mmCIF file of C-alpha atoms in Angstrom:
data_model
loop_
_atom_site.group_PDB
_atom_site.id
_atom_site.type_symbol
_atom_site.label_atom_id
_atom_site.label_comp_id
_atom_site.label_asym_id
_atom_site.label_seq_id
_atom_site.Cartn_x
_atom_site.Cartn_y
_atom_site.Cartn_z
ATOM 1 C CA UNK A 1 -19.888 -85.693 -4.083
ATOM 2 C CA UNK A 2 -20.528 -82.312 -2.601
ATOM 3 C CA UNK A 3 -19.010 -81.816 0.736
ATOM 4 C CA UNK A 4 -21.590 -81.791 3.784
ATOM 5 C CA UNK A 5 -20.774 -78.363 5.557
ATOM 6 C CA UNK A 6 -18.953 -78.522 8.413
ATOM 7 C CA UNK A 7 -17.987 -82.327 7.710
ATOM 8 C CA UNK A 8 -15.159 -83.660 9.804
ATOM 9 C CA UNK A 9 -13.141 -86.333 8.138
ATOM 10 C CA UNK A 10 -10.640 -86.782 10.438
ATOM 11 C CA UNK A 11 -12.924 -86.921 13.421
ATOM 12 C CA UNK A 12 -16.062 -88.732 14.046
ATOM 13 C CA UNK A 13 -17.672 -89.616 17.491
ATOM 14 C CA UNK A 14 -21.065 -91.295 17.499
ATOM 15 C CA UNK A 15 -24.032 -90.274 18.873
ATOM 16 C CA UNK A 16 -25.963 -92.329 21.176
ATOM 17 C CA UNK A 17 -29.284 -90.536 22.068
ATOM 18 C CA UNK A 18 -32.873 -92.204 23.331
ATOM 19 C CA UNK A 19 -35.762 -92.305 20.359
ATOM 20 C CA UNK A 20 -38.337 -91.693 22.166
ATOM 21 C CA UNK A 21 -38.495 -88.005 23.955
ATOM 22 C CA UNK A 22 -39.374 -88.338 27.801
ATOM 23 C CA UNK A 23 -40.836 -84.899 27.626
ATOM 24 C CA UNK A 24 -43.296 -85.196 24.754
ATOM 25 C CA UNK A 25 -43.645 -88.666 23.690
ATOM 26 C CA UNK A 26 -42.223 -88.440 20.070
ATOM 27 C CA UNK A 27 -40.475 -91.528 18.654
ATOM 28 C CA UNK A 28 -37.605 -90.188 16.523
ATOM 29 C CA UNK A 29 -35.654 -91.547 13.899
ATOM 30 C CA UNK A 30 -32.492 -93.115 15.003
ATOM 31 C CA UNK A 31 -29.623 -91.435 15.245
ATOM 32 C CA UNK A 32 -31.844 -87.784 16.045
ATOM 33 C CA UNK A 33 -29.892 -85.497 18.818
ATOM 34 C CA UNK A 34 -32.627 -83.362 19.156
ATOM 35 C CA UNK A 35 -36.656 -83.950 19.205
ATOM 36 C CA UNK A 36 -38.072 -83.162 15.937
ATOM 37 C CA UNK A 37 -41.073 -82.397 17.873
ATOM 38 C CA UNK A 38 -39.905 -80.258 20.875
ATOM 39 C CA UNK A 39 -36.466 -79.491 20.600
ATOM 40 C CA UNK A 40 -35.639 -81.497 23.837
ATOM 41 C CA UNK A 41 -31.571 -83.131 24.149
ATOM 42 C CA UNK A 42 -31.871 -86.751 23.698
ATOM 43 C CA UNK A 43 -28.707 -87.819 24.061
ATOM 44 C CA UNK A 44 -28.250 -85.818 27.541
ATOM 45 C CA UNK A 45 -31.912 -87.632 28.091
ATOM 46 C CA UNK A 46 -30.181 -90.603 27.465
ATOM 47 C CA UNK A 47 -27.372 -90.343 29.685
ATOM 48 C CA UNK A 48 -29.275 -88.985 32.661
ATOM 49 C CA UNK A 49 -31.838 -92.306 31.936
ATOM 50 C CA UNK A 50 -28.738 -94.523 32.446
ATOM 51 C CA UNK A 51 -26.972 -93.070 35.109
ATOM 52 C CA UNK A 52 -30.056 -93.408 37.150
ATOM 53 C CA UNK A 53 -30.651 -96.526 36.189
ATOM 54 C CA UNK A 54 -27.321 -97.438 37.323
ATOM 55 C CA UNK A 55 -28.165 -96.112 40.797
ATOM 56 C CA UNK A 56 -31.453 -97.927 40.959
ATOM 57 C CA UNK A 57 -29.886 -101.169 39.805
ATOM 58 C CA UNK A 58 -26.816 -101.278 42.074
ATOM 59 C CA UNK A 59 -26.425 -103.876 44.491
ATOM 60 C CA UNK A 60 -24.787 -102.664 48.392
ATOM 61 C CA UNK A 61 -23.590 -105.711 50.218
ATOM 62 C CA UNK A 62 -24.089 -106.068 53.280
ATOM 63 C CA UNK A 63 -26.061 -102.499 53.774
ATOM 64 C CA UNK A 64 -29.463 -102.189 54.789
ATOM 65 C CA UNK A 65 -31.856 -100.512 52.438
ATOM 66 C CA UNK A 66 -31.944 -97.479 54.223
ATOM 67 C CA UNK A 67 -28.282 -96.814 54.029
ATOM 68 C CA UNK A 68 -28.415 -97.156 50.196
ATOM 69 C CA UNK A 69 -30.846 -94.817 49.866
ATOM 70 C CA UNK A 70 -29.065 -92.480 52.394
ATOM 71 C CA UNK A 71 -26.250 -92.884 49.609
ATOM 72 C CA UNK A 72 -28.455 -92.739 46.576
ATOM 73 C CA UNK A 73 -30.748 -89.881 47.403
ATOM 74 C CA UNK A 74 -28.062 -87.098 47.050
ATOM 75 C CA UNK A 75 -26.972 -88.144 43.453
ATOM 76 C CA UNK A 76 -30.621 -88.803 42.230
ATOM 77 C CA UNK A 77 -31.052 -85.061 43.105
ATOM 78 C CA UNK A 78 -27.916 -84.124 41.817
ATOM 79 C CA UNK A 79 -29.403 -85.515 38.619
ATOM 80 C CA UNK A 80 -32.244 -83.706 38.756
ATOM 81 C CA UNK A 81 -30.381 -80.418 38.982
ATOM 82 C CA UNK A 82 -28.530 -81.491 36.459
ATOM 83 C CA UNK A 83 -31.668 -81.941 33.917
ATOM 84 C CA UNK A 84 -33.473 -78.657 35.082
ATOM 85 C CA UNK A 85 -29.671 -76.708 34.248
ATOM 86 C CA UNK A 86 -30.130 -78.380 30.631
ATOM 87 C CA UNK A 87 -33.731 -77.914 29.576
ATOM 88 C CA UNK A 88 -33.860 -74.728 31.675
ATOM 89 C CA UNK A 89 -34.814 -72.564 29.040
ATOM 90 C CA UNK A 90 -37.246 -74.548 27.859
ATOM 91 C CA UNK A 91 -39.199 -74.818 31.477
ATOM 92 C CA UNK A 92 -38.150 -70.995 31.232
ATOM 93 C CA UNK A 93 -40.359 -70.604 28.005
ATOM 94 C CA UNK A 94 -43.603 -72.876 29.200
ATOM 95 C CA UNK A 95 -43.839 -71.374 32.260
ATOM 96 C CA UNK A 96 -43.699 -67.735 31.374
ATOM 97 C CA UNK A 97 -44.792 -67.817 27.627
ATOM 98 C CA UNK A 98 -48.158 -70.373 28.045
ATOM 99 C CA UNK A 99 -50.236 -68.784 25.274
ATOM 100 C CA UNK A 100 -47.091 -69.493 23.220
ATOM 101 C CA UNK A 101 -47.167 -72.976 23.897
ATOM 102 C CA UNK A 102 -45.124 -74.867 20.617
ATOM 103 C CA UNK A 103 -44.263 -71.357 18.935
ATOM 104 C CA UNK A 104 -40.457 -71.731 19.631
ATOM 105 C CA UNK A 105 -39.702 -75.336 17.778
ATOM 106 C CA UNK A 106 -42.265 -74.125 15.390
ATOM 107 C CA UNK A 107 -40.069 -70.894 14.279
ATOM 108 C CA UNK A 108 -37.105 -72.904 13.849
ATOM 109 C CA UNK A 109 -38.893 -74.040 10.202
ATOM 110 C CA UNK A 110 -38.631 -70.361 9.334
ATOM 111 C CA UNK A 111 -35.517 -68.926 10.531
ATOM 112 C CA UNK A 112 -34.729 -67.430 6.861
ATOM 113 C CA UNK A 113 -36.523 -64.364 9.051
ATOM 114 C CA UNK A 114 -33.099 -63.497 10.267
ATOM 115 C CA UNK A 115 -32.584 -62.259 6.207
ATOM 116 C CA UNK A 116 -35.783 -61.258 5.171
ATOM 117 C CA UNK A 117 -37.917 -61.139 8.167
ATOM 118 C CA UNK A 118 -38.821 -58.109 10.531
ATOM 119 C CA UNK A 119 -35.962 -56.762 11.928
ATOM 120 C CA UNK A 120 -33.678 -58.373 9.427
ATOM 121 C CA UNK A 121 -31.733 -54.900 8.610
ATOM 122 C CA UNK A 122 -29.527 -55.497 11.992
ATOM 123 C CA UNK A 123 -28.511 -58.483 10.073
ATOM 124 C CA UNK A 124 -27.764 -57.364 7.363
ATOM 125 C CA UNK A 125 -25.482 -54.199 8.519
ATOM 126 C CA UNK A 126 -23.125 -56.490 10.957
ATOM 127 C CA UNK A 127 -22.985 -58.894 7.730
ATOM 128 C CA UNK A 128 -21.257 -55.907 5.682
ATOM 129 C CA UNK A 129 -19.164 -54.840 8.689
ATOM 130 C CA UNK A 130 -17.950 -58.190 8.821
ATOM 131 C CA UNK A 131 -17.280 -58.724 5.354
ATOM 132 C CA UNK A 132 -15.707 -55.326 5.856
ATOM 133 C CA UNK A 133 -13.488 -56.455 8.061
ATOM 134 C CA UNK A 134 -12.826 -59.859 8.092
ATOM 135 C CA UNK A 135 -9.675 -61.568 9.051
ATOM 136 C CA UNK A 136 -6.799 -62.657 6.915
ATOM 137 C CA UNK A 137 -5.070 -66.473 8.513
ATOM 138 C CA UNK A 138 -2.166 -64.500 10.000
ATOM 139 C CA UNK A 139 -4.781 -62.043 12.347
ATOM 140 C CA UNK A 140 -6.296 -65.302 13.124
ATOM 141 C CA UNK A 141 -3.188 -66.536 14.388
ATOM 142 C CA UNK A 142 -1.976 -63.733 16.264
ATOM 143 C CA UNK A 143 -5.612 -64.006 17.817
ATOM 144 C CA UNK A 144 -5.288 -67.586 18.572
ATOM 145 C CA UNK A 145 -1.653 -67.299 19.741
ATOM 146 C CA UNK A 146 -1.841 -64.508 21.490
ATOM 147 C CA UNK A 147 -4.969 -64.758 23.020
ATOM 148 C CA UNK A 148 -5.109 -62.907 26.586
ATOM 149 C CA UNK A 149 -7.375 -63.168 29.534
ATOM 150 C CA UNK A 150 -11.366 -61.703 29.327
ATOM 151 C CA UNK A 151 -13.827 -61.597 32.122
ATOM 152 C CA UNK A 152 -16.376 -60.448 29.895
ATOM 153 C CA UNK A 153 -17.983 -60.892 26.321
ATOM 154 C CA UNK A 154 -17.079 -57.628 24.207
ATOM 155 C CA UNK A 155 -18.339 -55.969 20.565
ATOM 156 C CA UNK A 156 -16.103 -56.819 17.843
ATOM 157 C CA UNK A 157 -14.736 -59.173 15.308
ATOM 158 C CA UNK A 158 -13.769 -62.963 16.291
ATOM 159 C CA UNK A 159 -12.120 -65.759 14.526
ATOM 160 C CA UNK A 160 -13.295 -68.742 14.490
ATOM 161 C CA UNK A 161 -11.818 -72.240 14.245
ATOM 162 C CA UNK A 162 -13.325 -75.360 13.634
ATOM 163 C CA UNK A 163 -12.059 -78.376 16.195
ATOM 164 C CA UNK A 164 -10.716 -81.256 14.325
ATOM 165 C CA UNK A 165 -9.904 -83.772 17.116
ATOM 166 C CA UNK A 166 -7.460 -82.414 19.022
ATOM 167 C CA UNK A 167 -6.134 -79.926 16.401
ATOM 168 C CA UNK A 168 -8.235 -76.426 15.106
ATOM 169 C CA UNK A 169 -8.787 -75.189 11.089
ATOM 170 C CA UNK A 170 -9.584 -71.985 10.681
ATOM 171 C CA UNK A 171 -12.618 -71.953 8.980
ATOM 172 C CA UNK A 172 -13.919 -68.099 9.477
ATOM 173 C CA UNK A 173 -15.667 -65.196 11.432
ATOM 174 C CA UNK A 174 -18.494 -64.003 13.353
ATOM 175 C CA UNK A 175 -19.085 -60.421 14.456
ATOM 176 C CA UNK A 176 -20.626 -59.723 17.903
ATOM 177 C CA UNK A 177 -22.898 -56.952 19.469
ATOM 178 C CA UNK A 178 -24.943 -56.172 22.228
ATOM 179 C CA UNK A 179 -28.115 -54.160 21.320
ATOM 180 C CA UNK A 180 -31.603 -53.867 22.856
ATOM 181 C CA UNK A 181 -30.621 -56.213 25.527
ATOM 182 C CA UNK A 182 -29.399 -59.199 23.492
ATOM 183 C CA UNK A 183 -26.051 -60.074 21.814
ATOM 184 C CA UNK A 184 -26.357 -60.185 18.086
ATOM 185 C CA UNK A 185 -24.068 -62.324 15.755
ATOM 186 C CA UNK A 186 -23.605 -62.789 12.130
ATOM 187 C CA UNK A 187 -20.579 -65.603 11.073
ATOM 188 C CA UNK A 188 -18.962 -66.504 7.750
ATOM 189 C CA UNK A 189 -17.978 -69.717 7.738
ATOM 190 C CA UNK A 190 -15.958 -71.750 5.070
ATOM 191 C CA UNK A 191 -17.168 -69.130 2.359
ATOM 192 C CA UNK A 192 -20.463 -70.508 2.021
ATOM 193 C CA UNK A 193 -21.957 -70.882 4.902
ATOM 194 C CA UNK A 194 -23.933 -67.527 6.910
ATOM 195 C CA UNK A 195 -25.502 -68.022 10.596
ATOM 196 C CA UNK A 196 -27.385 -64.905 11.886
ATOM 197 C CA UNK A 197 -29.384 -64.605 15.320
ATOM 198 C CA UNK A 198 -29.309 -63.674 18.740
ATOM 199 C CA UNK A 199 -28.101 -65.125 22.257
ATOM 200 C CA UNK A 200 -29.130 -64.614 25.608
ATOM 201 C CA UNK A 201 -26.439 -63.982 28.457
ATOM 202 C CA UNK A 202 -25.946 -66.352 31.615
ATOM 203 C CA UNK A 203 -22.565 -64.848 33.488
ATOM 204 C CA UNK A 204 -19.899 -65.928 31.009
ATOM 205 C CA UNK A 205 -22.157 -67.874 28.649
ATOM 206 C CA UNK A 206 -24.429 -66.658 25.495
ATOM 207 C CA UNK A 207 -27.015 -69.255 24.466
ATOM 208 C CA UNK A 208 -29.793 -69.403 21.730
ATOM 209 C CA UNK A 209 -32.678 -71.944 21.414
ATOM 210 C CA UNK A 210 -33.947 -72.971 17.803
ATOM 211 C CA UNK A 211 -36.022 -69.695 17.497
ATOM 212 C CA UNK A 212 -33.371 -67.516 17.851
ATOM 213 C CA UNK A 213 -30.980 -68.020 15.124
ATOM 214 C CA UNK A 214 -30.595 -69.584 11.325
ATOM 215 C CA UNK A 215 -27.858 -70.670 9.137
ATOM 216 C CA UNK A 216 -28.170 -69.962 5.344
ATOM 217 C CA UNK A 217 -26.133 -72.976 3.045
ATOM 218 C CA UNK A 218 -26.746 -73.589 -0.899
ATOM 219 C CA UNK A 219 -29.893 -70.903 -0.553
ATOM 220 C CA UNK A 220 -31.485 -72.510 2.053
ATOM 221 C CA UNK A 221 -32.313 -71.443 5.449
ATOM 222 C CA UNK A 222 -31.843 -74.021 8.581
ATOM 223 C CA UNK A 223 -32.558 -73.637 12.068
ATOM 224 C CA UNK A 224 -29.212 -73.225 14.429
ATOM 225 C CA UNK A 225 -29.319 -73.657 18.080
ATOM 226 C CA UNK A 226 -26.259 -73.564 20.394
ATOM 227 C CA UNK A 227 -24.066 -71.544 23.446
ATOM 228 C CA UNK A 228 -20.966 -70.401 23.873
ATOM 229 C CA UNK A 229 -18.934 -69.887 27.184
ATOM 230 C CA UNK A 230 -16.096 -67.494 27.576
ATOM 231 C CA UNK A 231 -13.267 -69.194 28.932
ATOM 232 C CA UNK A 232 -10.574 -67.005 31.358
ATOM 233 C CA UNK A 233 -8.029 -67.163 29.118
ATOM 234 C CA UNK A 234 -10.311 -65.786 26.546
ATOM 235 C CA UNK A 235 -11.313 -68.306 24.281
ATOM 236 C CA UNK A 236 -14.737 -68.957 23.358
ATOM 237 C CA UNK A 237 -15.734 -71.964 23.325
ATOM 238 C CA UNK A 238 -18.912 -73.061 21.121
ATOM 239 C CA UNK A 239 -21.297 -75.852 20.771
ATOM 240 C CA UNK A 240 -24.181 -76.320 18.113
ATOM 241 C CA UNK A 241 -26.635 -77.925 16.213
ATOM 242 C CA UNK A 242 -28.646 -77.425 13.199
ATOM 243 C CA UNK A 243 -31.699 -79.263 11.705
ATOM 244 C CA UNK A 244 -29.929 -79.720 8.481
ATOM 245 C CA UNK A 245 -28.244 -83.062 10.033
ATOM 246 C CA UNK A 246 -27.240 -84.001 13.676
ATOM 247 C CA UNK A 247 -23.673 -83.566 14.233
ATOM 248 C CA UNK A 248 -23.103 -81.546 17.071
ATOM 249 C CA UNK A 249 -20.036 -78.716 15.952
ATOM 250 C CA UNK A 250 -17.149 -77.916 18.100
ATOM 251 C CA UNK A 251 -15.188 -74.480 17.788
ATOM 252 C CA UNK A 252 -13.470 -71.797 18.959
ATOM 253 C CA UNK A 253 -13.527 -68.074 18.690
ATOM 254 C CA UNK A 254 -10.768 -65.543 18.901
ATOM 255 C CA UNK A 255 -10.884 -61.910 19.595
ATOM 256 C CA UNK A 256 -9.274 -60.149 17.091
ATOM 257 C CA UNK A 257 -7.893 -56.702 18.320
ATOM 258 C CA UNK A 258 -8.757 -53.476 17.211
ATOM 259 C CA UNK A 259 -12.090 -55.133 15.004
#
């Protein structure tokens, strides 16, 4: 049986998302994190759904309507916040892209453009830098171990470690750069596995939405979206998904010195 990439023996965690999107409508198969359709979070749908049902359904004794609201009111809009923070990008892109309405879930079904596309010879220099310089386990471990305190993201060569549970493997390398106002990342990971695309900055986090990145395994080309957040000690600390399955990967990223 061929190994899924990324697969995680040792650690598995569920995923309980809603089926049907509250943005667009779409009923999704079960088990989807993200809306086949529009790319929108289901499971943080799901839990913002239930903690506000939770407010709506609980029961003050004793307290006059008006007090529960008084209560309530605050947390519903804390909510709210909450859900703009998470699909801002998305509101970001409707409001200010309208003749574009669709286009970004629609690129992620061709995001082998990040190797063959327009612009794909950025790509494919920081891939041979990285190869060029890529990082034996022991820099890795110095990195890891000896990781020291960052305020902001930098060029260079990191190592990256899958997160098991509560332990890390490493598991390869991504090479960063800033250029024409984006940051710009190609990764190795596990030998066979290539993501390439590009991330927007928010203060200490990068982020890219399904149009802005891929992730090449057994020849074929995937959609990748994700965010990472500098940490003050350092570490990076990065989520993502692709559409080749929906497990949502955990890792970390090291700054190896002098690369």
């Amino acid at each position: 049986m061929v190994k899924e990439p990324f697969a995680q023996p040792e650690y598995k965690e569920g995923i309980e998302a809603d089926a049907v999107c509250g943005q667009c409508g779409t009923t999704n198969p079960e088990g989807t994190l993200i809306c086949k359709t529009c790319g929108n979070n289901l499971r943080d749908q799901r839990h913002l759904r239930l903690a506000a049902d939770q407010i709506l359904d609980a029961e003050v004794e004793g307290a006059p309507a008006s007090s529960f609201l008084f209560k309530a009111l605050p947390i519903l809009g804390l909510l709210i916040v909450l859900w703009l923070g998470l699909n801002a990008g998305r509101i970001s892109s409707m409001l200010t892209t309208a003749s574009d309405s669709g286009r970004s879930f629609e690129a992620a079904s061709s995001p082998e453009v990040y190797w063959q596309g327009e612009g794909h010879e950025l790509y494919d220099l920081l891939y041979q830098e990285l190869l060029a310089s890529f990082p034996s386990l022991s820099d890795a471990e110095a990195a890891r171990l000896e990781s020291t305190e960052k305020s902001e993201f930098s060029d260079g060569v990191y190592a990256v470690y899958e997160k098991l549970g509560t332990t890390q493997r490493f598991v390869g390398a991504v090479i960063l750069r800033f250029q024409d106002g984006a940051w710009h990342y190609v990764a190795q990971v596990n030998g066979v596995i290539q993501l390439r695309g590009h991330a927007s900055q928010n203060e200490h986090m990068l982020s890219a939405d399904w149009h802005e990145g891929g992730v090449m395994y057994n020849d074929a080309c995937y959609a990748v979206s994700g965010a990472a957040l500098l940490n003050p000690d350092g570490v990076v600390s990065i989520s993502g998904v692709t559409d080749l399955n929906t497990t949502q990967y955990q890792s970390a990223a090291y700054r190896i010195p002098g690369l």
